[in-house]
Amino acid sequence: MQFDAQWLLLALAPVFLACIGYEAWSLSRTRPGASLYSWPDTLCNAALALMHQSADKLAWLVAIPVYAYVYRHFRLVSWQPGWLAWFALFVAQDLLYYVFHRASHRVRWLWAAHVVHHSSERLNLSTAFRQSLMYPVAGMWVFWIPLAMLGFTPTQIVAVVLVNLAFQFFVHTQAIGKLGTLEYVFNTPSMHRVHHARNARYIDRNYAGVLAIWDRMFGSYTDEDEHDPPEYGIVKPLASCNPLTATFHEWLAMARDFARMPDWRSRLAALFAPPDWCERHDALRVPPGGAAQARQRVPENNTEGEFGSRNT
């Protein structure tokens, strides 16, 4: 009987849970009092994982027929089964994941879903479970359509996406230090700690899925600095372990910003510009005497980037 790739993450759940249990036990012995795990945070992560998996199964019902249609009518290559085809699929999907991940920090519509993953002020293996059921609405599945155009079947696409996500589980940890030369090739816990940090030097860096080469090629790599240890979470903390609050708080904020904008151009910007666009828009509208104070305001999310407060 052929294994359905859509169930891969659930099939690996016992492995993930065992790793979480061991990490929690190990950290409690080696770093007592560090509070790297808490029951409310971990249970929130678990609830978000179940919600995400349910939404993902429904999303594949829409996405797979789209991939199949593109594969049948628009594919550019027909691959022979073998290692070369799987290697090409792995590299292509990992590059597209980098594009998706970077866009998720620079486009507010995508950030509204992705912010869930960044909203915990802890980083441990259970944080990998912290995903949003709104990814299908945000359009994550659209980023894999080019794989069908490159000649890969829907089954292959689903499988490689899930393999990529399964690998990423293991980089959500503070228990592993830097890994030497592996840091130049693969995403590592050190790289990913930087990505989850809200320190000014770390925000919007290290988008890698599996391969670290994309961050180095496209200028988004930053090394973890022992003199500036990562502080986790978003710039304005969520301060809630309610999975519904974590899921929808940015969507509600985005809807409020959309509704209060004076024209359609600014309304569309509230949805699709960088996540801190509304913050900068408001700063430009303050009276002259309040300009200095406006520049001190921080975005409501984890992104500052080339359009944000780094340039103020």
XYZ file of N, CA and C in Angstrom, residues 33-273:
723
model
N 15.613 26.876 36.005
C 15.186 28.253 36.208
C 15.158 29.091 34.954
N 15.537 28.518 33.813
C 15.557 29.298 32.569
C 14.168 29.457 31.956
N 13.208 28.634 32.354
C 11.812 28.720 31.874
C 11.732 28.633 30.350
N 12.469 27.693 29.777
C 12.432 27.532 28.323
C 11.156 26.842 27.856
N 10.493 26.132 28.770
C 9.188 25.537 28.501
C 8.195 26.051 29.540
N 6.940 26.200 29.123
C 5.853 26.432 30.072
C 4.632 25.700 29.552
N 3.818 25.214 30.461
C 2.637 24.450 30.039
C 1.668 25.273 29.193
N 1.331 26.512 29.576
C 0.397 27.272 28.731
C 0.922 27.482 27.317
N 2.204 27.814 27.188
C 2.792 28.037 25.872
C 2.825 26.748 25.061
N 3.230 25.655 25.671
C 3.333 24.383 24.955
C 1.955 23.876 24.523
N 0.961 24.004 25.396
C -0.392 23.577 25.030
C -0.965 24.451 23.918
N -0.647 25.734 23.940
C -1.064 26.619 22.847
C -0.437 26.166 21.536
N 0.855 25.827 21.579
C 1.531 25.340 20.373
C 0.865 24.075 19.844
N 0.512 23.164 20.745
C -0.126 21.909 20.331
C -1.497 22.167 19.705
N -2.276 23.066 20.313
C -3.593 23.393 19.757
C -3.457 24.025 18.376
N -2.492 24.911 18.218
C -2.271 25.544 16.922
C -1.856 24.520 15.871
N -1.071 23.533 16.279
C -0.657 22.481 15.336
C -1.860 21.685 14.840
N -2.758 21.325 15.740
C -3.942 20.562 15.338
C -4.849 21.391 14.430
N -5.012 22.666 14.753
C -5.821 23.547 13.911
C -5.193 23.688 12.518
N -3.880 23.841 12.498
C -3.168 23.973 11.225
C -3.303 22.720 10.376
N -3.136 21.561 11.000
C -3.222 20.312 10.246
C -4.614 20.114 9.640
N -5.644 20.475 10.389
C -7.006 20.353 9.866
C -7.217 21.261 8.655
N -6.749 22.505 8.776
C -6.897 23.445 7.662
C -6.066 23.005 6.468
N -4.883 22.452 6.742
C -3.996 22.019 5.665
C -4.619 20.887 4.855
N -5.251 19.951 5.528
C -5.894 18.843 4.809
C -6.981 19.367 3.877
N -7.746 20.344 4.332
C -8.771 20.937 3.472
C -8.141 21.717 2.322
N -7.038 22.404 2.591
C -6.381 23.205 1.549
C -5.859 22.334 0.421
N -5.329 21.160 0.771
C -4.815 20.280 -0.284
C -5.932 19.847 -1.234
N -7.180 19.807 -0.753
C -8.305 19.433 -1.627
C -8.481 20.444 -2.753
N -8.104 21.697 -2.493
C -8.164 22.739 -3.521
C -6.862 22.799 -4.308
N -5.748 22.728 -3.589
C -4.448 22.950 -4.228
C -4.059 21.822 -5.164
N -4.306 20.587 -4.778
C -3.850 19.455 -5.596
C -4.483 19.461 -6.989
N -5.794 19.710 -7.136
C -6.340 19.818 -8.500
C -5.716 20.954 -9.310
N -5.364 22.066 -8.645
C -4.698 23.164 -9.349
C -3.335 22.707 -9.848
N -2.558 22.057 -8.985
C -1.254 21.552 -9.402
C -1.403 20.554 -10.550
N -2.417 19.695 -10.454
C -2.620 18.690 -11.499
C -2.945 19.341 -12.838
N -3.774 20.382 -12.810
C -4.129 21.086 -14.047
C -2.899 21.744 -14.666
N -2.110 22.419 -13.833
C -0.899 23.068 -14.341
C 0.075 22.022 -14.863
N 0.211 20.918 -14.161
C 1.115 19.847 -14.588
C 0.703 19.276 -15.943
N -0.588 19.053 -16.130
C -1.069 18.472 -17.392
C -0.911 19.428 -18.562
N -1.167 20.704 -18.352
C -1.285 21.636 -19.480
C -0.103 22.590 -19.656
N 0.693 22.803 -18.604
C 1.720 23.844 -18.703
C 3.116 23.387 -18.296
N 3.319 22.104 -18.047
C 4.648 21.685 -17.607
C 5.672 21.858 -18.723
N 6.864 22.249 -18.315
C 7.944 22.538 -19.253
C 8.904 21.372 -19.421
N 8.916 20.456 -18.452
C 9.863 19.340 -18.448
C 9.114 18.081 -18.054
N 9.526 16.966 -18.607
C 9.025 15.654 -18.178
C 10.212 14.876 -17.622
N 10.195 14.648 -16.318
C 11.327 14.034 -15.639
C 11.225 12.514 -15.673
N 12.369 11.876 -15.825
C 12.444 10.440 -15.632
C 12.584 10.161 -14.138
N 11.884 9.150 -13.621
C 11.996 8.855 -12.192
C 13.449 8.576 -11.800
N 13.849 9.086 -10.660
C 15.220 8.835 -10.210
C 15.708 9.941 -9.294
N 16.960 9.793 -8.837
C 17.535 10.723 -7.883
C 17.698 12.125 -8.442
N 17.998 12.222 -9.744
C 18.175 13.550 -10.329
C 16.886 14.360 -10.236
N 15.760 13.720 -10.529
C 14.471 14.413 -10.464
C 14.164 14.847 -9.034
N 14.415 13.961 -8.053
C 14.132 14.321 -6.672
C 15.062 15.409 -6.158
N 16.321 15.390 -6.607
C 17.249 16.439 -6.202
C 16.797 17.784 -6.764
N 16.409 17.797 -8.053
C 15.933 19.035 -8.676
C 14.678 19.539 -7.969
N 13.767 18.636 -7.609
C 12.541 19.015 -6.903
C 12.877 19.597 -5.525
N 13.785 18.950 -4.810
C 14.166 19.412 -3.479
C 14.754 20.819 -3.526
N 15.680 21.058 -4.456
C 16.331 22.362 -4.542
C 15.327 23.432 -4.972
N 14.495 23.114 -5.967
C 13.520 24.092 -6.461
C 12.519 24.458 -5.368
N 12.026 23.462 -4.646
C 11.052 23.757 -3.589
C 11.686 24.543 -2.456
N 12.932 24.224 -2.129
C 13.589 24.940 -1.044
C 13.811 26.407 -1.415
N 14.135 26.675 -2.677
C 14.258 28.062 -3.133
C 12.914 28.767 -3.060
N 11.848 28.095 -3.492
C 10.519 28.695 -3.430
C 10.083 28.909 -1.975
N 10.504 28.006 -1.083
C 10.189 28.226 0.326
C 10.868 29.490 0.824
N 12.115 29.707 0.427
C 12.808 30.934 0.809
C 12.030 32.156 0.324
N 11.555 32.121 -0.922
C 10.785 33.236 -1.480
C 9.506 33.444 -0.674
N 8.800 32.340 -0.401
C 7.576 32.433 0.401
C 7.863 33.003 1.784
N 8.912 32.511 2.413
C 9.210 32.911 3.785
C 9.606 34.379 3.847
N 10.412 34.809 2.890
C 10.805 36.217 2.878
C 9.595 37.107 2.598
N 8.749 36.696 1.660
C 7.528 37.459 1.374
C 6.622 37.515 2.595
N 6.632 36.463 3.408
C 5.777 36.416 4.591
C 6.194 37.424 5.654
N 7.396 37.948 5.539
C 7.843 38.998 6.449
C 7.739 40.388 5.834
N 7.479 40.463 4.541
C 7.474 41.752 3.857
C 6.118 42.115 3.272
N 5.163 41.200 3.269
C 3.811 41.448 2.774
C 2.845 41.190 3.934
N 2.101 42.198 4.313
C 1.299 42.063 5.531
C 0.254 40.960 5.439
N -0.329 40.762 4.280
C -1.344 39.715 4.122
C -0.756 38.349 4.485
N 0.477 38.106 4.066
C 1.152 36.854 4.395
C 1.625 36.851 5.850
N 2.100 38.017 6.314
C 2.557 38.127 7.702
C 1.427 37.843 8.677
N 0.201 38.192 8.334
C -0.933 37.970 9.230
C -1.068 36.494 9.595
N -0.690 35.616 8.667
C -0.678 34.185 8.978
C 0.623 33.785 9.667
N 1.743 34.286 9.157
C 3.044 33.839 9.649
C 3.359 34.345 11.051
N 2.774 35.474 11.435
C 3.060 36.043 12.755
C 2.769 35.058 13.881
N 1.843 34.146 13.648
C 1.519 33.137 14.662
C 2.779 32.385 15.081
N 3.590 32.029 14.105
C 4.783 31.234 14.371
C 5.814 32.014 15.186
N 5.780 33.326 15.103
C 6.766 34.162 15.792
C 6.266 34.714 17.121
N 5.027 34.472 17.469
C 4.417 35.206 18.574
C 4.769 34.671 19.958
N 5.393 33.504 20.057
C 5.810 33.002 21.359
C 7.107 33.676 21.789
N 7.226 33.939 23.083
C 8.459 34.506 23.617
C 9.425 33.425 24.074
N 9.123 32.182 23.730
C 10.024 31.063 23.980
C 10.408 30.430 22.647
N 11.562 29.790 22.641
C 11.961 29.005 21.472
C 12.399 27.634 21.955
N 11.625 26.643 21.571
C 11.964 25.255 21.855
C 11.346 24.401 20.759
N 11.541 23.103 20.815
C 11.051 22.244 19.737
C 9.545 22.320 19.565
N 8.823 22.577 20.642
C 7.367 22.687 20.504
C 6.957 23.923 19.711
N 7.849 24.926 19.610
C 7.543 26.123 18.828
C 7.346 25.783 17.361
N 7.975 24.709 16.890
C 7.782 24.287 15.502
C 6.323 23.944 15.222
N 5.580 23.529 16.248
C 4.163 23.214 16.093
C 3.308 24.468 15.948
N 3.868 25.606 16.263
C 3.102 26.856 16.341
C 2.879 27.386 14.923
N 1.845 26.907 14.271
C 1.541 27.266 12.887
C 0.114 27.808 12.809
N -0.188 28.455 11.678
C -1.486 29.110 11.542
C -2.419 28.322 10.626
N -3.667 28.222 11.024
C -4.659 27.616 10.149
C -4.996 28.532 8.972
N -4.508 29.772 8.999
C -4.815 30.745 7.952
C -3.816 30.740 6.794
N -2.813 29.887 6.843
C -1.873 29.820 5.721
C -2.565 29.573 4.379
N -3.549 28.679 4.297
C -4.228 28.500 3.005
C -4.929 29.765 2.522
N -5.522 30.529 3.447
C -6.183 31.783 3.082
C -5.142 32.803 2.614
N -4.012 32.850 3.306
C -2.952 33.779 2.925
C -2.375 33.438 1.556
N -2.415 32.150 1.178
C -1.972 31.763 -0.157
C -0.648 31.035 -0.210
N -0.266 30.374 0.861
C 1.003 29.641 0.865
C 1.083 28.636 -0.278
N -0.005 27.940 -0.553
C -0.009 26.883 -1.563
C 0.283 27.413 -2.964
N 0.013 28.713 -3.204
C 0.253 29.305 -4.524
C 1.741 29.289 -4.865
N 2.595 29.375 -3.861
C 4.032 29.438 -4.102
C 4.593 28.142 -4.674
N 3.841 27.036 -4.589
C 4.350 25.760 -5.106
C 3.868 25.488 -6.531
N 3.043 26.346 -7.098
C 2.564 26.138 -8.471
C 3.711 26.041 -9.470
N 4.789 26.844 -9.362
C 5.901 26.685 -10.314
C 6.494 25.282 -10.343
N 6.381 24.533 -9.253
C 6.897 23.169 -9.266
C 6.145 22.302 -10.255
N 4.834 22.529 -10.380
C 4.052 21.795 -11.383
C 4.464 22.205 -12.788
N 4.750 23.480 -12.982
C 5.222 23.947 -14.286
C 6.581 23.342 -14.629
N 7.384 23.049 -13.608
C 8.693 22.429 -13.838
C 8.605 20.924 -14.036
N 7.386 20.390 -14.025
C 7.207 18.992 -14.377
C 7.094 18.026 -13.222
N 6.749 18.510 -12.044
C 6.604 17.635 -10.891
C 5.122 17.418 -10.586
N 4.774 16.191 -10.247
C 3.384 15.819 -10.026
C 2.885 16.366 -8.691
N 1.564 16.473 -8.528
C 1.030 16.918 -7.235
C 1.507 16.076 -6.059
N 1.595 14.759 -6.246
C 2.063 13.888 -5.173
C 3.483 14.232 -4.768
N 4.342 14.485 -5.754
C 5.725 14.869 -5.460
C 5.787 16.219 -4.757
N 4.949 17.149 -5.179
C 4.947 18.482 -4.584
C 4.553 18.407 -3.113
N 3.467 17.722 -2.820
C 3.011 17.588 -1.437
C 4.100 16.930 -0.594
N 4.713 15.877 -1.129
C 5.735 15.149 -0.364
C 6.927 16.028 -0.033
N 7.434 16.783 -1.009
C 8.637 17.573 -0.751
C 8.335 18.752 0.177
N 7.145 19.330 0.082
C 6.767 20.408 1.005
C 6.754 19.888 2.435
N 6.195 18.707 2.643
C 6.107 18.161 3.988
C 7.464 17.713 4.514
N 8.319 17.184 3.638
C 9.684 16.830 4.059
C 10.440 18.075 4.507
N 10.282 19.171 3.769
C 10.928 20.426 4.123
C 10.466 20.890 5.503
N 9.155 20.859 5.737
C 8.618 21.295 7.029
C 9.048 20.365 8.159
N 9.131 19.062 7.872
C 9.559 18.110 8.895
C 10.996 18.395 9.325
N 11.869 18.699 8.375
C 13.259 19.039 8.716
C 13.294 20.246 9.644
N 12.455 21.226 9.374
C 12.510 22.468 10.133
C 12.122 22.295 11.602
N 11.442 21.225 11.935
C 11.133 20.966 13.339
C 12.403 21.004 14.184
N 13.480 20.431 13.666
C 14.677 20.196 14.465
C 15.552 21.435 14.638
N 15.238 22.539 13.969
C 16.046 23.752 14.150
C 15.439 24.687 15.190
N 14.309 24.327 15.769
C 13.668 25.157 16.790
C 14.136 24.737 18.176
N 15.399 24.995 18.472
C 15.923 24.579 19.769
C 17.053 25.497 20.216
N 17.176 25.633 21.538
C 18.298 26.349 22.134
C 19.323 25.386 22.731
N 19.083 24.087 22.553
C 19.941 23.083 23.175
C 21.165 22.751 22.330
N 21.208 23.209 21.094
C 22.311 22.891 20.180
C 23.000 24.183 19.778
N 24.303 24.222 19.917
C 25.073 25.401 19.555
C 25.356 25.467 18.070
N 26.364 26.209 17.703
C 26.735 26.333 16.298
C 27.348 25.026 15.805
N 27.195 24.747 14.505
C 27.585 23.455 13.943
C 28.696 23.571 12.899
N 29.546 24.554 13.061
C 30.727 24.655 12.223
C 30.420 24.851 10.755
N 31.059 24.052 9.922
C 30.919 24.214 8.468
C 29.511 23.909 7.982
N 28.717 23.156 8.753
C 27.338 22.886 8.348
C 26.530 24.176 8.237
N 26.942 25.207 8.990
C 26.235 26.485 8.949
C 26.260 27.113 7.554
N 27.251 26.724 6.732
C 27.372 27.295 5.394
C 26.444 26.620 4.389
N 25.913 25.461 4.741
C 25.121 24.678 3.788
C 23.673 24.533 4.238
N 23.467 24.200 5.499
C 22.131 23.878 5.980
C 21.624 24.904 6.995
N 20.306 25.044 7.047
C 19.670 25.775 8.133
C 19.963 25.034 9.431
N 20.356 25.754 10.447
C 20.749 25.142 11.715
C 20.001 25.823 12.858
N 20.036 25.217 14.055
C 19.407 25.886 15.197
C 19.936 27.296 15.435
N 21.235 27.507 15.272
C 21.784 28.843 15.470
C 21.203 29.829 14.465
N 21.155 29.433 13.196
C 20.563 30.300 12.173
C 19.118 30.628 12.498
N 18.394 29.622 12.956
C 16.955 29.824 13.147
C 16.660 30.578 14.441
N 17.546 30.485 15.415
C 17.373 31.327 16.606
C 17.426 32.796 16.207
N 18.332 33.134 15.303
C 18.405 34.500 14.785
C 17.076 34.886 14.146
N 16.513 33.991 13.357
C 15.276 34.305 12.645
C 14.121 34.593 13.601
N 14.088 33.909 14.730
C 12.990 34.091 15.680
C 13.215 35.248 16.647
N 14.383 35.864 16.591
C 14.704 36.911 17.555
C 14.098 38.245 17.140
N 13.809 39.079 18.144
C 13.264 40.408 17.879
C 14.305 41.496 18.105
N 15.551 41.110 18.397
C 16.636 42.092 18.482
C 16.748 42.828 17.154
N 17.098 44.108 17.205
C 17.139 44.918 15.981
C 18.062 44.327 14.916
N 19.202 43.763 15.326
C 20.156 43.251 14.352
C 19.683 41.952 13.693
N 18.698 41.290 14.305
C 18.266 39.980 13.824
C 16.949 39.995 13.055
N 16.175 41.055 13.170
C 14.842 41.065 12.560
C 14.934 40.937 11.043
N 14.075 40.089 10.482
C 14.003 39.856 9.031
C 15.317 39.306 8.479
N 15.838 38.288 9.122
C 17.050 37.624 8.664
C 16.862 36.112 8.725
N 17.659 35.402 7.930
C 17.755 33.945 7.961
C 16.412 33.253 7.684
N 15.994 33.334 6.418
C 14.701 32.769 6.000
C 14.788 31.308 5.558
N 15.927 30.681 5.683
C 16.153 29.360 5.098
C 15.132 28.329 5.557
N 14.819 27.393 4.653
C 14.059 26.211 5.004
C 15.010 25.091 5.385
N 15.655 24.500 4.384
C 16.669 23.465 4.615
C 18.059 23.991 4.285
N 18.214 24.620 3.126
C 19.528 25.070 2.669
C 19.803 26.509 3.107
N 20.982 26.731 3.656
C 21.373 28.068 4.098
C 21.888 28.928 2.954
N 22.115 28.329 1.798
C 22.780 29.050 0.704
C 21.959 30.227 0.202
N 20.633 30.149 0.289
C 19.804 31.225 -0.262
C 20.004 32.517 0.531
N 20.086 32.420 1.855
C 20.309 33.629 2.660
C 21.645 34.272 2.325
N 22.640 33.461 2.091
C 23.957 33.997 1.753
C 23.958 34.579 0.339
N 23.243 33.949 -0.575
C 23.185 34.436 -1.948
C 22.415 35.743 -2.058
N 21.332 35.875 -1.286
C 20.425 37.012 -1.437
C 20.552 38.050 -0.319
N 21.614 37.962 0.470
C 21.939 39.022 1.413
C 21.097 39.096 2.666
N 20.455 38.008 3.062
C 19.613 38.046 4.255
C 20.199 37.249 5.421
N 21.462 36.838 5.295
C 22.084 36.039 6.358
C 22.675 36.940 7.444
N 22.457 36.558 8.690
C 23.108 37.192 9.831
C 23.528 36.097 10.810
N 24.734 36.208 11.304
C 25.266 35.232 12.233
C 24.739 35.508 13.643
N 24.573 34.467 14.432
C 24.200 34.618 15.842
C 25.407 35.133 16.619
N 25.224 36.225 17.333
C 26.297 36.880 18.069
C 26.151 36.567 19.554
N 27.179 35.950 20.136
C 27.098 35.586 21.555
C 27.011 36.813 22.462
N 27.402 37.971 21.951
C 27.319 39.200 22.737
C 25.952 39.877 22.616
N 25.112 39.358 21.756
C 23.757 39.882 21.581
C 22.801 38.698 21.518
N 22.558 38.013 22.637
C 21.730 36.801 22.622
C 20.318 37.095 22.159
N 19.722 36.193 21.389
C 18.379 36.431 20.863
C 17.331 36.589 21.961
N 16.441 37.543 21.739
C 15.238 37.690 22.545
C 14.065 37.344 21.638
N 13.233 36.409 22.062
C 12.250 35.822 21.147
C 10.890 36.493 21.249
N 10.143 36.372 20.164
C 8.799 36.930 20.106
C 8.711 38.052 19.089
N 7.576 38.738 19.101
C 7.362 39.871 18.207
C 7.602 41.170 18.974
N 7.778 42.251 18.219
C 8.205 43.508 18.819
C 7.223 43.973 19.885
N 5.934 43.881 19.600
C 4.918 44.134 20.618
C 4.353 42.788 21.054
N 4.741 42.295 22.231
C 4.384 40.933 22.636
C 2.881 40.676 22.597
N 2.535 39.441 22.247
C 1.132 39.042 22.182
C 0.515 38.957 23.570
N 1.277 38.488 24.547
C 0.813 38.395 25.944
C -0.449 37.545 26.068
N -0.508 36.459 25.304
C -1.653 35.557 25.391
C -1.228 34.170 24.927
N -1.771 33.150 25.589
C -1.566 31.765 25.160
C -2.859 31.174 24.615
N -3.780 32.044 24.240
C -5.026 31.601 23.621
C -4.770 31.362 22.133
N -4.953 30.140 21.620
C -4.641 29.873 20.218
C -5.478 30.687 19.231
N -6.698 31.044 19.612
C -7.526 31.871 18.732
C -6.996 33.305 18.673
N -6.549 33.816 19.810
C -5.939 35.143 19.813
C -4.673 35.152 18.965
N -3.850 34.127 19.142
C -2.626 34.031 18.355
C -2.920 33.954 16.864
N -3.986 33.255 16.495
C -4.317 33.053 15.086
C -4.858 34.311 14.432
N -5.706 35.037 15.133
C -6.479 36.086 14.459
C -6.108 37.517 14.847
N -5.186 37.720 15.797
C -4.951 39.091 16.266
C -4.443 40.004 15.150
N -3.577 39.504 14.289
C -3.055 40.369 13.222
C -4.081 40.563 12.103
N -4.908 39.556 11.841
C -5.976 39.726 10.851
C -6.947 40.818 11.303
N -7.282 40.818 12.592
C -8.185 41.857 13.118
C -7.537 43.234 13.045
N -6.256 43.318 13.400
C -5.553 44.603 13.317
C -5.485 45.084 11.873
N -5.254 44.169 10.951
C -5.181 44.526 9.541
C -6.546 45.000 9.033
N -7.611 44.338 9.472
C -8.954 44.762 9.067
C -9.273 46.154 9.592
N -8.872 46.452 10.829
C -9.106 47.789 11.381
C -8.333 48.844 10.596
N -7.092 48.533 10.257
C -6.296 49.486 9.482
C -6.889 49.687 8.088
N -7.341 48.603 7.480
C -7.974 48.694 6.171
C -9.195 49.617 6.227
N -10.008 49.454 7.247
C -11.257 50.215 7.342
C -11.021 51.703 7.597
N -9.944 52.040 8.286
C -9.742 53.446 8.650
C -8.969 54.238 7.605
N -8.438 53.567 6.577
C -7.664 54.294 5.572
C -8.586 55.146 4.693
N -8.120 56.320 4.246
C -9.005 57.276 3.578
C -9.299 56.984 2.106
N -8.498 56.142 1.443
C -8.708 55.886 0.013
C -8.275 54.455 -0.292
N -8.601 54.019 -1.531
C -8.357 52.623 -1.889
C -6.876 52.296 -2.019
N -6.091 53.288 -2.441
C -4.656 53.034 -2.540
C -4.066 52.711 -1.170
N -4.417 53.490 -0.173
C -3.894 53.236 1.168
C -4.531 51.987 1.781
N -5.762 51.697 1.430
C -6.388 50.464 1.937
C -5.674 49.227 1.409
N -5.337 49.242 0.114
C -4.597 48.110 -0.444
C -3.209 48.014 0.174
N -2.607 49.170 0.451
C -1.302 49.154 1.107
C -1.406 48.562 2.504
N -2.509 48.822 3.196
C -2.706 48.260 4.528
C -2.748 46.732 4.491
N -3.118 46.167 3.348
C -3.188 44.715 3.192
C -1.903 44.111 2.651
N -1.270 44.801 1.689
C -0.215 44.147 0.911
C 1.144 44.836 0.971
N 1.234 45.989 1.600
C 2.533 46.628 1.798
C 3.268 45.913 2.937
